[in-house]
Amino acid sequence: MLLNKFKKKSSAFTLVELVTTLMILGILSAVALPKFFDAQFYDALGFFDEFMNSVRYAQKTALASHCDVKVTISSSSYTLYQEGTCGSGSFTTIVAGPSGDFSASAPGGVSISGSTFYFDTAGAPVDASGAAYGDQTITSGSYSFKVHNNTGTVEKL
């Protein structure tokens, strides 16, 4: 009898409580988690990375080929053009890459701000007349990158 008075009362969860908790967590994760992972967010981020790296590729192509490269930007797409014949000023050839042409449209809900510019044979951003263009800030959705004057370096902001 005396031992029963000093015996500790154990507290633990029953199997029914554990199973019920797991079921509630499973239902909540199936219903609530998809709202946190929006595919449009990842589409916008993927397009931004693709766009920024395409501009980097344009600069490197201008350096390697010794031909100017034109970066055409509209509110919903971009395209990289190379001169058909170096020095001709006629940008008719879309720059080709390992996985296809460097031309893409923004996913739904993503707009692009920036203006058309060129990379000269030294890799610097210039305008249509060949004058230095200054730093370019280009925005795709809620992301931005900068093309630095003189060097053509592309920096994510």
XYZ file of N, CA and C in Angstrom:
471
model
N 0.803 -1.192 0.000
C 0.000 0.000 0.000
C 0.851 1.263 0.000
N 1.874 1.223 0.777
C 2.730 2.388 0.880
C 3.424 2.696 -0.445
N 3.738 1.681 -1.217
C 4.385 1.877 -2.506
C 3.470 2.575 -3.504
N 2.203 2.304 -3.448
C 1.264 2.923 -4.381
C 1.178 4.435 -4.207
N 1.391 4.938 -2.977
C 1.327 6.372 -2.733
C 2.476 7.115 -3.408
N 3.638 6.478 -3.464
C 4.825 7.132 -4.013
C 5.071 6.811 -5.491
N 4.257 5.995 -6.042
C 4.411 5.626 -7.442
C 4.087 6.832 -8.331
N 4.978 7.130 -9.270
C 4.770 8.266 -10.162
C 3.665 7.951 -11.157
N 2.904 8.964 -11.418
C 1.868 8.815 -12.413
C 2.509 9.086 -13.775
N 2.464 8.140 -14.671
C 3.092 8.324 -15.982
C 2.115 9.045 -16.905
N 2.686 9.972 -17.670
C 1.844 10.694 -18.628
C 2.423 10.469 -20.019
N 1.576 10.048 -20.918
C 2.001 9.775 -22.288
C 0.783 9.889 -23.190
N 1.050 9.855 -24.484
C -0.035 9.910 -25.450
C -0.482 8.494 -25.781
N -1.748 8.354 -25.979
C -2.255 7.045 -26.371
C -2.095 6.891 -27.878
N -2.196 5.681 -28.317
C -2.073 5.395 -29.742
C -3.174 6.098 -30.541
N -4.355 6.173 -29.992
C -5.472 6.842 -30.662
C -5.163 8.331 -30.850
N -4.601 8.972 -29.825
C -4.253 10.394 -29.930
C -3.169 10.624 -30.991
N -2.178 9.767 -31.036
C -1.109 9.905 -32.025
C -1.626 9.730 -33.446
N -2.459 8.724 -33.661
C -3.007 8.479 -34.994
C -3.907 9.640 -35.418
N -4.711 10.141 -34.503
C -5.591 11.276 -34.812
C -4.776 12.510 -35.191
N -3.720 12.781 -34.450
C -2.850 13.927 -34.742
C -2.211 13.790 -36.118
N -1.719 12.597 -36.442
C -1.115 12.372 -37.752
C -2.133 12.540 -38.880
N -3.357 12.101 -38.651
C -4.394 12.257 -39.671
C -4.713 13.736 -39.901
N -4.814 14.497 -38.824
C -5.104 15.932 -38.956
C -3.966 16.637 -39.684
N -2.722 16.317 -39.345
C -1.568 16.911 -40.027
C -1.549 16.542 -41.512
N -1.885 15.312 -41.825
C -1.928 14.880 -43.219
C -2.977 15.628 -44.022
N -4.145 15.801 -43.440
C -5.219 16.530 -44.128
C -4.833 17.995 -44.323
N -4.279 18.619 -43.287
C -3.862 20.021 -43.401
C -2.770 20.205 -44.451
N -1.821 19.282 -44.489
C -0.738 19.423 -45.472
C -1.256 19.231 -46.897
N -2.234 18.378 -47.075
C -2.791 18.163 -48.413
C -3.621 19.360 -48.880
N -4.245 20.059 -47.946
C -5.109 21.180 -48.301
C -4.357 22.511 -48.296
N -3.523 22.745 -47.297
C -2.911 24.068 -47.108
C -1.579 24.253 -47.831
N -0.738 23.242 -47.899
C 0.593 23.422 -48.472
C 0.606 23.821 -49.944
N -0.269 23.304 -50.781
C -0.231 23.753 -52.181
C -0.429 25.263 -52.346
N -1.087 25.890 -51.397
C -1.287 27.336 -51.483
C 0.023 28.087 -51.253
N 0.972 27.482 -50.554
C 2.257 28.122 -50.291
C 3.230 27.940 -51.447
N 3.029 26.942 -52.264
C 3.933 26.652 -53.367
C 3.224 26.936 -54.687
N 3.270 28.170 -55.088
C 2.598 28.618 -56.300
C 3.513 28.400 -57.496
N 3.036 27.711 -58.500
C 3.846 27.428 -59.691
C 4.226 28.705 -60.425
N 3.385 29.725 -60.361
C 3.671 30.984 -61.053
C 4.935 31.638 -60.491
N 5.159 31.516 -59.187
C 6.370 32.059 -58.561
C 7.613 31.417 -59.174
N 7.595 30.099 -59.303
C 8.751 29.389 -59.847
C 8.912 29.634 -61.348
N 7.802 29.798 -62.056
C 7.883 30.150 -63.482
C 8.552 31.507 -63.665
N 8.164 32.477 -62.839
C 8.742 33.828 -62.930
C 10.225 33.814 -62.582
N 10.592 33.080 -61.547
C 11.999 32.999 -61.144
C 12.828 32.287 -62.207
N 12.298 31.214 -62.766
C 13.009 30.488 -63.820
C 13.203 31.339 -65.065
N 12.172 32.091 -65.440
C 12.291 32.971 -66.605
C 13.329 34.057 -66.355
N 13.324 34.633 -65.151
C 14.310 35.673 -64.819
C 15.728 35.133 -64.951
N 15.982 33.959 -64.379
C 17.327 33.373 -64.467
C 17.716 33.105 -65.922
N 16.771 32.589 -66.698
C 17.031 32.317 -68.112
C 17.344 33.614 -68.865
N 16.575 34.647 -68.598
C 16.756 35.944 -69.256
C 18.116 36.551 -68.902
N 18.435 36.574 -67.611
C 19.702 37.150 -67.163
C 20.888 36.393 -67.763
N 20.825 35.086 -67.774
C 21.921 34.297 -68.333
C 22.000 34.426 -69.854
N 20.877 34.669 -70.504
C 20.894 34.914 -71.948
C 21.619 36.216 -72.266
N 21.405 37.236 -71.445
C 22.106 38.512 -71.653
C 23.605 38.315 -71.420
N 23.963 37.518 -70.429
C 25.385 37.202 -70.215
C 25.961 36.500 -71.446
N 25.188 35.577 -71.985
C 25.628 34.840 -73.167
C 25.797 35.780 -74.358
N 24.909 36.759 -74.481
C 25.012 37.732 -75.574
C 26.333 38.487 -75.488
N 26.708 38.885 -74.288
C 27.963 39.614 -74.112
C 29.153 38.734 -74.474
N 29.121 37.498 -74.034
C 30.228 36.577 -74.318
C 30.285 36.233 -75.814
N 29.132 36.140 -76.454
C 29.089 35.885 -77.894
C 29.698 37.050 -78.669
N 29.393 38.273 -78.255
C 29.967 39.450 -78.915
C 31.488 39.457 -78.769
N 31.971 39.105 -77.592
C 33.423 39.057 -77.370
C 34.081 37.969 -78.209
N 33.483 36.790 -78.223
C 34.106 35.644 -78.890
C 34.024 35.730 -80.415
N 32.927 36.259 -80.932
C 32.731 36.272 -82.389
C 33.232 37.556 -83.061
N 33.527 38.562 -82.258
C 33.927 39.883 -82.780
C 32.842 40.485 -83.666
N 31.597 40.145 -83.357
C 30.430 40.722 -84.031
C 29.496 41.288 -82.964
N 28.856 42.401 -83.276
C 27.904 42.978 -82.330
C 26.711 42.041 -82.142
N 26.127 42.096 -80.938
C 24.932 41.313 -80.624
C 23.868 42.282 -80.114
N 22.662 42.129 -80.618
C 21.539 42.992 -80.244
C 20.649 42.254 -79.251
N 20.323 42.915 -78.147
C 19.394 42.370 -77.158
C 18.097 43.153 -77.305
N 17.087 42.512 -77.886
C 15.790 43.152 -78.105
C 14.868 42.790 -76.954
N 14.334 43.816 -76.295
C 13.472 43.601 -75.134
C 12.122 44.257 -75.399
N 11.058 43.474 -75.233
C 9.704 44.033 -75.282
C 9.084 43.824 -73.901
N 7.839 44.191 -73.740
C 7.208 44.067 -72.421
C 6.937 42.620 -72.026
N 7.007 41.698 -72.985
C 6.682 40.308 -72.655
C 7.657 39.281 -73.233
N 8.747 39.731 -73.865
C 9.690 38.768 -74.442
C 11.048 39.418 -74.666
N 12.001 38.575 -74.998
C 13.328 39.061 -75.386
C 13.863 38.165 -76.491
N 14.766 38.711 -77.296
C 15.420 37.951 -78.360
C 16.830 38.487 -78.523
N 17.782 37.582 -78.757
C 19.162 37.972 -79.032
C 19.412 37.807 -80.525
N 19.902 38.866 -81.166
C 20.210 38.839 -82.594
C 21.696 39.094 -82.806
N 22.224 38.453 -83.827
C 23.608 38.673 -84.232
C 23.602 39.168 -85.675
N 24.606 39.963 -86.014
C 24.693 40.455 -87.383
C 24.873 39.282 -88.342
N 24.175 39.342 -89.481
C 24.348 38.312 -90.503
C 25.790 38.290 -90.993
N 26.344 39.455 -91.230
C 27.750 39.635 -91.592
C 28.303 40.692 -90.650
N 29.392 40.370 -89.984
C 29.952 41.302 -88.999
C 30.181 42.676 -89.609
N 29.732 43.692 -88.886
C 29.923 45.063 -89.332
C 28.850 45.577 -90.271
N 27.898 44.714 -90.640
C 26.866 45.130 -91.602
C 25.778 45.983 -90.957
N 25.600 45.834 -89.653
C 24.535 46.568 -88.968
C 23.167 45.958 -89.172
N 23.105 44.819 -89.832
C 21.845 44.127 -90.091
C 21.733 42.933 -89.145
N 20.900 43.070 -88.135
C 20.745 42.023 -87.121
C 19.571 41.134 -87.501
N 19.855 40.112 -88.286
C 18.801 39.246 -88.811
C 18.870 37.826 -88.269
N 19.996 37.452 -87.685
C 20.187 36.078 -87.234
C 19.959 35.985 -85.731
N 19.021 35.132 -85.328
C 18.802 34.910 -83.898
C 19.966 34.082 -83.371
N 20.530 34.510 -82.252
C 21.658 33.798 -81.653
C 21.194 32.407 -81.247
N 21.921 31.404 -81.698
C 21.583 30.012 -81.379
C 22.439 29.536 -80.219
N 21.835 28.768 -79.356
C 22.551 28.192 -78.225
C 22.458 26.689 -78.257
N 23.006 26.034 -77.263
C 22.992 24.570 -77.228
C 21.587 23.971 -77.199
N 20.632 24.693 -76.608
C 19.282 24.132 -76.502
C 18.263 24.902 -77.340
N 18.730 25.636 -78.338
C 17.809 26.354 -79.216
C 18.122 27.834 -79.290
N 17.236 28.555 -79.966
C 17.424 29.994 -80.135
C 17.263 30.733 -78.810
N 17.983 31.853 -78.702
C 17.861 32.700 -77.524
C 16.744 33.706 -77.755
N 15.539 33.216 -77.596
C 14.336 34.019 -77.719
C 13.294 33.374 -76.820
N 12.669 34.162 -75.961
C 11.692 33.579 -75.047
C 10.625 34.595 -74.692
N 9.446 34.076 -74.391
C 8.331 34.903 -73.930
C 8.162 34.712 -72.435
N 7.806 35.782 -71.768
C 7.606 35.731 -70.318
C 6.361 34.910 -69.999
N 6.381 34.199 -68.871
C 5.178 33.467 -68.467
C 4.066 34.447 -68.087
N 2.856 33.954 -68.018
C 1.718 34.803 -67.674
C 1.929 35.556 -66.375
N 1.555 36.813 -66.370
C 1.673 37.630 -65.170
C 3.036 38.264 -64.967
N 3.983 38.001 -65.858
C 5.333 38.568 -65.730
C 5.557 39.556 -66.862
N 5.946 40.767 -66.504
C 6.271 41.758 -67.532
C 7.741 42.137 -67.409
N 8.292 42.598 -68.518
C 9.712 42.949 -68.582
C 9.813 44.449 -68.814
N 10.738 45.091 -68.109
C 11.017 46.495 -68.404
C 12.494 46.629 -68.727
N 12.781 47.378 -69.718
C 14.140 47.574 -70.201
C 14.046 47.972 -71.657
N 15.125 48.399 -72.225
C 15.089 48.811 -73.627
C 16.135 48.046 -74.425
N 15.940 48.012 -75.714
C 16.852 47.312 -76.613
C 18.225 47.972 -76.579
N 19.260 47.142 -76.532
C 20.634 47.641 -76.568
C 21.501 46.629 -77.281
N 22.762 46.956 -77.450
C 23.698 46.118 -78.198
C 24.930 45.869 -77.345
N 25.610 44.758 -77.607
C 26.952 44.534 -77.068
C 27.909 44.694 -78.240
N 28.908 45.571 -78.068
C 29.889 45.737 -79.145
C 30.933 44.629 -79.064
N 31.905 44.667 -79.951
C 32.908 43.595 -80.018
C 33.796 43.537 -78.780
N 33.781 44.593 -77.971
C 34.529 44.592 -76.710
C 33.658 44.112 -75.550
N 32.390 43.797 -75.820
C 31.485 43.302 -74.787
C 30.815 44.391 -73.981
N 30.939 45.641 -74.404
C 30.325 46.755 -73.684
C 28.941 47.054 -74.254
N 27.996 47.452 -73.394
C 26.670 47.808 -73.898
C 26.706 49.165 -74.598
N 26.107 49.219 -75.780
C 26.059 50.455 -76.570
C 24.657 50.622 -77.150
N 24.376 51.836 -77.653
C 23.099 52.052 -78.332
C 23.263 51.769 -79.826
N 22.233 52.026 -80.602
C 22.252 51.700 -82.038
C 23.351 52.433 -82.798
N 23.743 53.613 -82.313
C 24.792 54.373 -83.009
C 26.196 53.974 -82.561
N 26.285 53.098 -81.550
C 27.586 52.658 -81.053
C 28.095 53.468 -79.881
N 27.288 54.420 -79.395
C 27.677 55.235 -78.240
C 27.457 54.451 -76.951
N 28.299 54.711 -75.953
C 28.166 54.035 -74.652
C 26.752 54.229 -74.119
N 26.199 53.173 -73.597
C 24.796 53.179 -73.205
C 24.584 53.486 -71.736
N 25.586 53.356 -70.920
C 25.409 53.540 -69.483
C 24.889 52.265 -68.848
N 24.791 52.284 -67.542
C 24.278 51.115 -66.826
C 22.818 50.878 -67.199
N 22.492 49.628 -67.464
C 21.129 49.219 -67.796
C 20.553 48.429 -66.638
N 19.411 48.817 -66.124
C 18.707 48.009 -65.137
C 17.501 47.408 -65.835
N 17.444 46.093 -65.815
C 16.373 45.365 -66.495
C 15.582 44.606 -65.443
N 14.268 44.715 -65.512
C 13.398 44.079 -64.535
C 12.519 43.050 -65.229
N 12.423 41.893 -64.588
C 11.548 40.829 -65.061
C 10.696 40.401 -63.880
N 9.416 40.748 -63.905
C 8.566 40.475 -62.754
C 9.037 41.308 -61.575
N 9.338 40.652 -60.468
C 9.816 41.370 -59.281
C 11.326 41.241 -59.105
N 12.023 40.766 -60.119
C 13.476 40.578 -60.050
C 14.162 41.541 -61.011
N 15.378 41.936 -60.661
C 16.121 42.874 -61.511
C 17.571 42.461 -61.647
N 18.167 42.859 -62.767
C 19.606 42.726 -62.939
C 20.123 43.955 -63.660
N 21.421 44.180 -63.527
C 22.047 45.368 -64.107
C 23.137 44.945 -65.066
N 23.189 45.616 -66.213
C 24.280 45.456 -67.169
C 25.150 46.699 -67.020
N 26.372 46.497 -66.557
C 27.255 47.624 -66.261
C 27.865 48.227 -67.523
N 27.968 49.535 -67.509
C 28.584 50.286 -68.590
C 30.055 49.892 -68.721
N 30.591 50.009 -69.898
C 31.995 49.739 -70.236
C 32.372 48.264 -70.191
N 32.004 47.543 -69.123
C 32.435 46.146 -69.013
C 31.397 45.170 -69.548
N 30.121 45.515 -69.475
C 29.065 44.608 -69.899
C 28.760 43.525 -68.883
N 29.351 43.645 -67.701
C 29.111 42.659 -66.646
C 27.639 42.676 -66.249
N 27.056 41.485 -66.096
C 25.658 41.356 -65.708
C 25.613 40.980 -64.233
N 24.898 41.787 -63.448
C 24.845 41.587 -61.997
C 23.397 41.484 -61.543
N 23.105 40.433 -60.785
C 21.769 40.270 -60.215
C 21.616 41.250 -59.059
N 20.506 41.957 -59.034
C 20.264 42.933 -57.961
C 19.378 42.355 -56.886
